[in-house]
mmCIF file of C-alpha atoms and ligand atoms in Angstrom:
data_model
loop_
_atom_site.group_PDB
_atom_site.id
_atom_site.type_symbol
_atom_site.label_atom_id
_atom_site.label_comp_id
_atom_site.label_asym_id
_atom_site.label_seq_id
_atom_site.Cartn_x
_atom_site.Cartn_y
_atom_site.Cartn_z
ATOM 1 C CA UNK A 12 53.583 101.394 68.729
ATOM 2 C CA UNK A 13 52.110 103.439 71.644
ATOM 3 C CA UNK A 14 54.815 103.773 74.308
ATOM 4 C CA UNK A 15 56.642 101.984 76.792
ATOM 5 C CA UNK A 16 54.936 102.937 80.452
ATOM 6 C CA UNK A 17 58.080 104.926 82.040
ATOM 7 C CA UNK A 18 59.040 105.540 85.842
ATOM 8 C CA UNK A 19 61.771 107.314 87.738
ATOM 9 C CA UNK A 20 62.625 107.257 90.775
ATOM 10 C CA UNK A 21 65.116 110.559 92.694
ATOM 11 C CA UNK A 22 65.085 112.910 94.643
ATOM 12 C CA UNK A 23 63.715 116.027 94.348
ATOM 13 C CA UNK A 24 65.090 120.113 95.940
ATOM 14 C CA UNK A 25 64.154 123.446 96.557
ATOM 15 C CA UNK A 26 67.641 125.075 94.037
ATOM 16 C CA UNK A 27 68.417 128.690 95.640
ATOM 17 C CA UNK A 28 70.408 129.487 93.669
ATOM 18 C CA UNK A 29 72.881 132.853 94.015
ATOM 19 C CA UNK A 30 75.417 134.108 91.556
ATOM 20 C CA UNK A 31 77.456 136.156 93.316
ATOM 21 C CA UNK A 32 81.050 138.253 91.477
ATOM 22 C CA UNK A 33 83.580 135.423 92.861
ATOM 23 C CA UNK A 34 82.386 132.384 95.815
ATOM 24 C CA UNK A 35 82.784 134.221 99.457
ATOM 25 C CA UNK A 36 85.435 133.077 101.922
ATOM 26 C CA UNK A 37 85.038 132.043 105.209
ATOM 27 C CA UNK A 38 83.598 134.782 107.586
ATOM 28 C CA UNK A 39 83.067 136.730 104.178
ATOM 29 C CA UNK A 40 79.935 138.433 103.604
ATOM 30 C CA UNK A 41 78.939 138.647 100.222
ATOM 31 C CA UNK A 42 76.001 140.561 98.000
ATOM 32 C CA UNK A 43 73.961 137.970 95.645
ATOM 33 C CA UNK A 44 70.816 138.394 93.124
ATOM 34 C CA UNK A 45 68.380 134.757 93.550
ATOM 35 C CA UNK A 46 66.627 133.357 92.023
ATOM 36 C CA UNK A 47 64.567 129.903 93.148
ATOM 37 C CA UNK A 48 64.673 126.871 91.239
ATOM 38 C CA UNK A 49 63.251 124.006 90.722
ATOM 39 C CA UNK A 50 65.601 120.985 90.798
ATOM 40 C CA UNK A 51 66.967 117.721 91.833
ATOM 41 C CA UNK A 52 67.968 115.122 89.952
ATOM 42 C CA UNK A 53 64.793 112.878 89.276
ATOM 43 C CA UNK A 54 62.867 115.858 89.139
ATOM 44 C CA UNK A 55 65.510 117.149 85.832
ATOM 45 C CA UNK A 56 64.804 113.278 84.299
ATOM 46 C CA UNK A 57 61.785 113.374 85.184
ATOM 47 C CA UNK A 58 60.712 116.319 83.248
ATOM 48 C CA UNK A 59 62.985 116.178 81.267
ATOM 49 C CA UNK A 60 61.384 112.798 79.329
ATOM 50 C CA UNK A 61 58.178 115.236 79.795
ATOM 51 C CA UNK A 62 59.029 117.331 78.027
ATOM 52 C CA UNK A 63 59.043 114.929 74.673
ATOM 53 C CA UNK A 64 55.663 114.537 74.582
ATOM 54 C CA UNK A 65 55.823 111.485 76.630
ATOM 55 C CA UNK A 66 53.697 110.804 80.194
ATOM 56 C CA UNK A 67 56.628 109.647 82.778
ATOM 57 C CA UNK A 68 55.726 108.285 86.227
ATOM 58 C CA UNK A 69 57.672 110.060 88.977
ATOM 59 C CA UNK A 70 58.076 108.775 92.640
ATOM 60 C CA UNK A 71 59.951 110.969 94.680
ATOM 61 C CA UNK A 72 58.741 112.162 98.454
ATOM 62 C CA UNK A 73 58.248 115.885 99.548
ATOM 63 C CA UNK A 74 57.498 117.565 102.394
ATOM 64 C CA UNK A 75 53.835 119.514 102.976
ATOM 65 C CA UNK A 76 55.575 122.589 102.679
ATOM 66 C CA UNK A 77 56.030 126.089 100.269
ATOM 67 C CA UNK A 78 58.736 124.375 98.862
ATOM 68 C CA UNK A 79 56.845 119.947 97.988
ATOM 69 C CA UNK A 80 54.403 122.515 96.744
ATOM 70 C CA UNK A 81 56.003 124.178 93.746
ATOM 71 C CA UNK A 82 58.699 121.778 93.008
ATOM 72 C CA UNK A 83 54.491 119.382 92.165
ATOM 73 C CA UNK A 84 53.393 122.667 90.493
ATOM 74 C CA UNK A 85 56.450 123.057 87.782
ATOM 75 C CA UNK A 86 56.524 118.652 87.908
ATOM 76 C CA UNK A 87 52.979 118.500 87.474
ATOM 77 C CA UNK A 88 53.141 121.870 84.978
ATOM 78 C CA UNK A 89 55.735 119.648 83.202
ATOM 79 C CA UNK A 90 53.270 116.793 82.263
ATOM 80 C CA UNK A 91 54.481 114.188 84.864
ATOM 81 C CA UNK A 92 52.269 111.383 86.847
ATOM 82 C CA UNK A 93 52.136 112.863 90.828
ATOM 83 C CA UNK A 94 49.918 109.655 91.170
ATOM 84 C CA UNK A 95 52.559 108.159 93.000
ATOM 85 C CA UNK A 96 54.547 110.871 94.841
ATOM 86 C CA UNK A 97 54.609 111.259 98.610
ATOM 87 C CA UNK A 98 53.908 114.188 100.215
ATOM 88 C CA UNK A 99 54.125 114.201 104.321
ATOM 89 C CA UNK A 100 53.081 116.429 107.108
ATOM 90 C CA UNK A 101 55.947 116.917 109.009
ATOM 91 C CA UNK A 102 58.992 116.849 106.939
ATOM 92 C CA UNK A 103 60.545 119.586 104.643
ATOM 93 C CA UNK A 104 61.633 119.469 101.415
ATOM 94 C CA UNK A 105 64.734 119.181 99.917
ATOM 95 C CA UNK A 106 67.281 122.221 99.208
ATOM 96 C CA UNK A 107 69.638 122.677 97.688
ATOM 97 C CA UNK A 108 72.124 126.532 99.059
ATOM 98 C CA UNK A 109 73.894 126.146 94.912
ATOM 99 C CA UNK A 110 76.428 130.030 94.698
ATOM 100 C CA UNK A 111 77.766 130.154 91.896
ATOM 101 C CA UNK A 112 80.885 132.471 91.031
ATOM 102 C CA UNK A 113 80.972 134.435 87.157
ATOM 103 C CA UNK A 114 83.572 132.198 86.868
ATOM 104 C CA UNK A 115 80.667 129.304 85.898
ATOM 105 C CA UNK A 116 82.524 127.959 89.339
ATOM 106 C CA UNK A 117 80.158 126.540 92.424
ATOM 107 C CA UNK A 118 79.737 125.820 95.410
ATOM 108 C CA UNK A 119 76.367 123.264 96.880
ATOM 109 C CA UNK A 120 75.052 122.125 99.760
ATOM 110 C CA UNK A 121 72.039 120.089 100.087
ATOM 111 C CA UNK A 122 69.674 120.165 103.037
ATOM 112 C CA UNK A 123 68.009 115.856 101.638
ATOM 113 C CA UNK A 124 64.951 116.107 103.712
ATOM 114 C CA UNK A 125 62.152 114.366 103.000
ATOM 115 C CA UNK A 126 64.127 112.729 100.594
ATOM 116 C CA UNK A 127 66.320 111.108 102.808
ATOM 117 C CA UNK A 128 63.187 109.266 104.097
ATOM 118 C CA UNK A 129 61.896 107.069 101.891
ATOM 119 C CA UNK A 130 62.461 103.675 102.966
ATOM 120 C CA UNK A 131 62.494 100.258 101.584
ATOM 121 C CA UNK A 132 58.744 99.321 103.067
ATOM 122 C CA UNK A 133 57.970 102.750 100.539
ATOM 123 C CA UNK A 134 59.113 101.570 96.770
ATOM 124 C CA UNK A 135 57.997 98.848 97.776
ATOM 125 C CA UNK A 136 54.160 100.952 97.857
ATOM 126 C CA UNK A 137 55.379 102.870 95.054
ATOM 127 C CA UNK A 138 56.400 100.108 93.048
ATOM 128 C CA UNK A 139 52.764 99.150 93.093
ATOM 129 C CA UNK A 140 52.147 101.384 89.785
ATOM 130 C CA UNK A 141 55.384 100.588 87.698
ATOM 131 C CA UNK A 142 52.976 98.898 84.689
ATOM 132 C CA UNK A 143 54.134 96.365 82.924
ATOM 133 C CA UNK A 144 57.049 96.068 80.652
ATOM 134 C CA UNK A 145 57.712 99.576 82.191
ATOM 135 C CA UNK A 146 61.441 101.448 81.350
ATOM 136 C CA UNK A 147 62.670 102.336 85.970
ATOM 137 C CA UNK A 148 65.290 104.715 85.970
ATOM 138 C CA UNK A 149 66.798 105.139 89.759
ATOM 139 C CA UNK A 150 69.896 108.537 90.326
ATOM 140 C CA UNK A 151 71.526 107.229 93.576
ATOM 141 C CA UNK A 152 69.826 110.408 96.119
ATOM 142 C CA UNK A 153 67.984 108.443 97.426
ATOM 143 C CA UNK A 154 69.036 106.456 100.597
ATOM 144 C CA UNK A 155 70.525 103.421 99.216
ATOM 145 C CA UNK A 156 69.020 100.672 101.241
ATOM 146 C CA UNK A 157 65.848 101.342 99.067
ATOM 147 C CA UNK A 158 67.801 101.284 95.894
ATOM 148 C CA UNK A 159 68.595 98.019 96.825
ATOM 149 C CA UNK A 160 64.909 97.556 97.080
ATOM 150 C CA UNK A 161 63.853 98.329 93.775
ATOM 151 C CA UNK A 162 66.483 96.465 92.541
ATOM 152 C CA UNK A 163 65.232 93.463 93.462
ATOM 153 C CA UNK A 164 62.094 94.013 92.965
ATOM 154 C CA UNK A 165 62.997 92.917 89.472
ATOM 155 C CA UNK A 166 62.717 90.009 88.754
ATOM 156 C CA UNK A 167 58.897 89.730 90.018
ATOM 157 C CA UNK A 168 58.414 92.984 88.505
ATOM 158 C CA UNK A 169 59.948 92.074 84.846
ATOM 159 C CA UNK A 170 61.389 96.254 84.325
ATOM 160 C CA UNK A 171 63.953 97.295 81.906
ATOM 161 C CA UNK A 172 66.258 99.238 84.366
ATOM 162 C CA UNK A 173 67.774 102.344 83.658
ATOM 163 C CA UNK A 174 70.727 103.189 86.306
ATOM 164 C CA UNK A 175 72.680 106.594 86.621
ATOM 165 C CA UNK A 176 74.640 106.420 89.777
ATOM 166 C CA UNK A 177 75.088 109.702 90.956
ATOM 167 C CA UNK A 178 75.730 111.682 92.970
ATOM 168 C CA UNK A 179 78.020 108.339 93.565
ATOM 169 C CA UNK A 180 78.238 106.431 96.854
ATOM 170 C CA UNK A 181 79.354 102.900 97.320
ATOM 171 C CA UNK A 182 76.448 99.996 99.157
ATOM 172 C CA UNK A 183 74.873 99.283 96.206
ATOM 173 C CA UNK A 184 74.586 95.155 97.104
ATOM 174 C CA UNK A 185 76.644 92.260 94.586
ATOM 175 C CA UNK A 186 72.808 91.880 93.435
ATOM 176 C CA UNK A 187 71.478 94.560 92.989
ATOM 177 C CA UNK A 188 74.182 95.278 89.451
ATOM 178 C CA UNK A 189 73.459 92.378 88.457
ATOM 179 C CA UNK A 190 70.023 94.017 88.747
ATOM 180 C CA UNK A 191 70.769 97.165 85.990
ATOM 181 C CA UNK A 192 69.539 97.167 82.333
ATOM 182 C CA UNK A 193 72.240 100.771 81.694
ATOM 183 C CA UNK A 194 74.173 102.176 84.131
ATOM 184 C CA UNK A 195 75.446 104.914 83.372
ATOM 185 C CA UNK A 196 78.026 107.230 85.595
ATOM 186 C CA UNK A 197 79.765 110.367 84.266
ATOM 187 C CA UNK A 198 82.948 109.830 83.717
ATOM 188 C CA UNK A 199 83.831 111.203 87.506
ATOM 189 C CA UNK A 200 80.944 108.760 88.291
ATOM 190 C CA UNK A 201 82.542 106.210 85.701
ATOM 191 C CA UNK A 202 85.517 106.973 88.512
ATOM 192 C CA UNK A 203 84.297 105.913 91.635
ATOM 193 C CA UNK A 204 82.863 102.411 90.255
ATOM 194 C CA UNK A 205 86.107 101.888 88.470
ATOM 195 C CA UNK A 206 89.390 103.390 89.871
ATOM 196 C CA UNK A 207 90.020 104.382 86.256
ATOM 197 C CA UNK A 208 90.303 108.022 84.828
ATOM 198 C CA UNK A 209 88.047 108.599 82.436
ATOM 199 C CA UNK A 210 89.515 111.561 79.870
ATOM 200 C CA UNK A 211 88.797 109.696 76.054
ATOM 201 C CA UNK A 212 86.920 107.255 74.197
ATOM 202 C CA UNK A 213 89.511 104.650 75.181
ATOM 203 C CA UNK A 214 90.156 105.661 78.342
ATOM 204 C CA UNK A 215 86.119 105.199 78.647
ATOM 205 C CA UNK A 216 85.974 101.577 76.548
ATOM 206 C CA UNK A 217 88.557 100.260 79.850
ATOM 207 C CA UNK A 218 86.599 102.110 82.332
ATOM 208 C CA UNK A 219 83.152 99.848 80.360
ATOM 209 C CA UNK A 220 84.692 96.377 80.939
ATOM 210 C CA UNK A 221 84.810 97.290 85.118
ATOM 211 C CA UNK A 222 81.691 98.945 85.112
ATOM 212 C CA UNK A 223 80.026 95.205 83.276
ATOM 213 C CA UNK A 224 82.026 93.238 85.684
ATOM 214 C CA UNK A 225 80.472 94.577 88.170
ATOM 215 C CA UNK A 226 77.232 93.360 86.494
ATOM 216 C CA UNK A 227 74.767 95.517 84.589
ATOM 217 C CA UNK A 228 73.684 94.285 81.023
ATOM 218 C CA UNK A 229 75.364 97.573 79.539
ATOM 219 C CA UNK A 230 77.585 100.921 80.613
ATOM 220 C CA UNK A 231 76.781 103.901 79.532
ATOM 221 C CA UNK A 232 79.332 106.479 80.360
ATOM 222 C CA UNK A 233 79.035 110.353 79.511
ATOM 223 C CA UNK A 234 81.719 112.705 78.864
ATOM 224 C CA UNK A 235 80.449 115.939 79.028
ATOM 225 C CA UNK A 236 81.664 117.961 75.244
ATOM 226 C CA UNK A 237 82.854 115.251 74.385
ATOM 227 C CA UNK A 238 80.339 112.987 74.166
ATOM 228 C CA UNK A 239 78.291 109.828 75.550
ATOM 229 C CA UNK A 240 80.738 106.059 75.500
ATOM 230 C CA UNK A 241 78.196 102.102 74.725
ATOM 231 C CA UNK A 242 79.607 99.224 75.445
ATOM 232 C CA UNK A 243 78.049 95.497 76.363
ATOM 233 C CA UNK A 244 78.582 91.689 75.894
ATOM 234 C CA UNK A 245 78.502 92.128 72.294
ATOM 235 C CA UNK A 246 78.735 95.551 70.974
ATOM 236 C CA UNK A 247 80.649 98.723 71.793
ATOM 237 C CA UNK A 248 80.988 102.436 70.049
ATOM 238 C CA UNK A 249 81.222 105.578 70.463
ATOM 239 C CA UNK A 250 78.549 109.012 69.433
ATOM 240 C CA UNK A 251 81.311 112.369 69.541
ATOM 241 C CA UNK A 252 78.825 115.355 71.068
ATOM 242 C CA UNK A 253 76.817 118.182 69.037
ATOM 243 C CA UNK A 254 79.291 120.973 69.227
ATOM 244 C CA UNK A 255 76.643 124.148 70.586
ATOM 245 C CA UNK A 256 77.927 127.339 72.472
ATOM 246 C CA UNK A 257 77.325 126.523 76.373
ATOM 247 C CA UNK A 258 75.696 129.034 78.490
ATOM 248 C CA UNK A 259 74.670 126.786 81.923
ATOM 249 C CA UNK A 260 76.269 122.454 81.634
ATOM 250 C CA UNK A 261 73.485 122.162 85.403
ATOM 251 C CA UNK A 262 71.901 119.387 85.105
ATOM 252 C CA UNK A 263 73.056 118.193 81.467
ATOM 253 C CA UNK A 264 73.166 114.556 82.993
ATOM 254 C CA UNK A 265 69.424 114.440 84.274
ATOM 255 C CA UNK A 266 68.631 115.681 80.791
ATOM 256 C CA UNK A 267 70.829 112.810 78.501
ATOM 257 C CA UNK A 268 69.395 110.714 81.232
ATOM 258 C CA UNK A 269 65.931 111.832 80.814
ATOM 259 C CA UNK A 270 66.177 111.443 77.575
ATOM 260 C CA UNK A 271 67.178 108.673 77.210
ATOM 261 C CA UNK A 272 65.049 106.475 78.630
ATOM 262 C CA UNK A 273 62.514 108.374 76.675
ATOM 263 C CA UNK A 274 63.104 107.237 73.715
ATOM 264 C CA UNK A 275 64.235 103.348 74.512
ATOM 265 C CA UNK A 276 60.531 103.702 75.764
ATOM 266 C CA UNK A 277 59.264 105.425 72.890
ATOM 267 C CA UNK A 278 61.116 102.112 70.946
ATOM 268 C CA UNK A 279 63.890 103.902 69.709
ATOM 269 C CA UNK A 280 67.257 101.712 68.320
ATOM 270 C CA UNK A 281 70.174 102.131 71.372
ATOM 271 C CA UNK A 282 72.232 103.797 69.311
ATOM 272 C CA UNK A 283 69.490 106.610 68.538
ATOM 273 C CA UNK A 284 68.682 106.433 71.844
ATOM 274 C CA UNK A 285 71.769 108.196 73.158
ATOM 275 C CA UNK A 286 71.803 110.183 69.891
ATOM 276 C CA UNK A 287 68.910 111.395 70.875
ATOM 277 C CA UNK A 288 69.986 111.614 74.369
ATOM 278 C CA UNK A 289 72.797 114.108 72.718
ATOM 279 C CA UNK A 290 70.627 116.276 71.131
ATOM 280 C CA UNK A 291 69.367 117.258 74.346
ATOM 281 C CA UNK A 292 71.519 117.620 76.762
ATOM 282 C CA UNK A 293 73.370 120.108 73.846
ATOM 283 C CA UNK A 294 70.182 122.032 74.300
ATOM 284 C CA UNK A 295 70.069 121.581 77.663
ATOM 285 C CA UNK A 296 74.097 123.068 77.953
ATOM 286 C CA UNK A 297 72.381 126.355 75.754
ATOM 287 C CA UNK A 298 69.908 126.441 78.047
ATOM 288 C CA UNK A 299 71.105 128.368 81.989
ATOM 289 C CA UNK A 300 68.425 126.360 84.459
ATOM 290 C CA UNK A 301 67.754 122.169 85.105
ATOM 291 C CA UNK A 302 63.450 121.526 84.592
ATOM 292 C CA UNK A 303 63.461 125.417 82.691
ATOM 293 C CA UNK A 304 66.883 123.922 80.478
ATOM 294 C CA UNK A 305 65.454 121.168 78.556
ATOM 295 C CA UNK A 306 63.955 121.567 74.987
ATOM 296 C CA UNK A 307 61.194 120.845 73.548
ATOM 297 C CA UNK A 308 60.426 117.507 71.556
ATOM 298 C CA UNK A 309 59.888 119.864 68.495
ATOM 299 C CA UNK A 310 62.920 122.189 69.509
ATOM 300 C CA UNK A 311 65.264 118.840 69.340
ATOM 301 C CA UNK A 312 63.715 118.024 66.462
ATOM 302 C CA UNK A 313 64.028 120.856 64.626
ATOM 303 C CA UNK A 314 67.702 120.765 65.984
ATOM 304 C CA UNK A 315 68.332 117.446 64.618
ATOM 305 C CA UNK A 316 66.979 118.303 61.127
HETATM 306 P P1 ADP B 404 76.885 115.265 83.977
HETATM 307 O O1 ADP B 404 76.670 116.511 83.621
HETATM 308 O O2 ADP B 404 76.573 114.126 84.465
HETATM 309 O O3 ADP B 404 78.889 115.944 84.767
HETATM 310 P P2 ADP B 404 77.638 115.583 81.170
HETATM 311 O O4 ADP B 404 78.988 116.207 82.145
HETATM 312 O O5 ADP B 404 78.914 113.910 81.230
HETATM 313 O O6 ADP B 404 77.269 114.288 82.792
HETATM 314 O O7 ADP B 404 77.439 115.630 80.151
HETATM 315 C C1 ADP B 404 76.469 114.601 79.894
HETATM 316 C C2 ADP B 404 75.784 114.990 78.604
HETATM 317 O O8 ADP B 404 75.478 115.894 78.411
HETATM 318 C C3 ADP B 404 77.351 114.695 77.700
HETATM 319 O O9 ADP B 404 77.159 113.219 76.940
HETATM 320 C C4 ADP B 404 76.869 115.516 76.278
HETATM 321 O O10 ADP B 404 75.398 115.015 75.852
HETATM 322 C C5 ADP B 404 75.937 116.747 77.117
HETATM 323 N N1 ADP B 404 77.080 117.676 76.866
HETATM 324 C C6 ADP B 404 77.876 117.714 78.351
HETATM 325 N N2 ADP B 404 78.066 119.515 78.255
HETATM 326 C C7 ADP B 404 78.339 119.621 76.972
HETATM 327 C C8 ADP B 404 79.062 120.575 75.855
HETATM 328 N N3 ADP B 404 79.677 121.409 76.334
HETATM 329 N N4 ADP B 404 78.210 120.328 73.996
HETATM 330 C C9 ADP B 404 78.094 119.477 74.051
HETATM 331 N N5 ADP B 404 77.416 119.024 74.704
HETATM 332 C C10 ADP B 404 77.484 118.949 76.926
#
């Protein structure tokens, strides 16, 4: 059977990543080495799915600038369908300044740029690209008003909705919450949404119960090196992370979300979809970077042998 259509809504950023010996103090100048990486949560998730052999659509908003062109090229090379993407003259593409110290500590400043200009009516236009029986994935970097509008379209369009509440913010309407099929926070986001500190599978179960009270059909909490916890009205289970040698945890959550969505699109049952997402995220943390760290389906099959 052919895979279900898959569409991501989210942000794209040019990440300016400086490796520095240690983070600077106010007023201090330091030497560092710079790498420009394609990033943004939505873009990373779409690339993770494309590497697994799908051709997901992606809606994002970019400026008509050098950064926008190189970000588009990265998405094109990964095999993401660019038809829904808006490239807007006069706007500046989103960017992030990332400082990483030798001890792994970091400082990040984001200029949302064109990402901040996504309005409800633009989302409505982009939603024309959502096909029948599609899986839609949305993260929280887009303006919340646009997300509320997208989620409200679910009743008409009939898609299945994965909501990754990152970066977590308030403002999603009660009605929008009830449109969500899978909410996929990490530990910090689960705490922000429920007030429950998630440090193990027991506390994840408690937080998942509170997440379900918000209205989604299922909660899927990621717990870093521990794994993931799933709960819906009739089932709940925890799956352990694959033990790997960690090099860089950037975009682990994006790898997980992109792979979970891709696996559902490939019609895997939920438990198997989560297991594959854990494998993809484990491989992601063994490599440097964000989009460049997303593994191919061959690498994942080899890892799971
Ligand atoms: P985020 O990157 O959004 O903060 P997490 O830290 O929860 O999200 O990581 C997401 C997923 O990435 C985890 O559920 C796990 O599958 C994988 N992962 C993260 N860190 C590790 C690790 N040290 N070892 C193995 N897998 C990891």
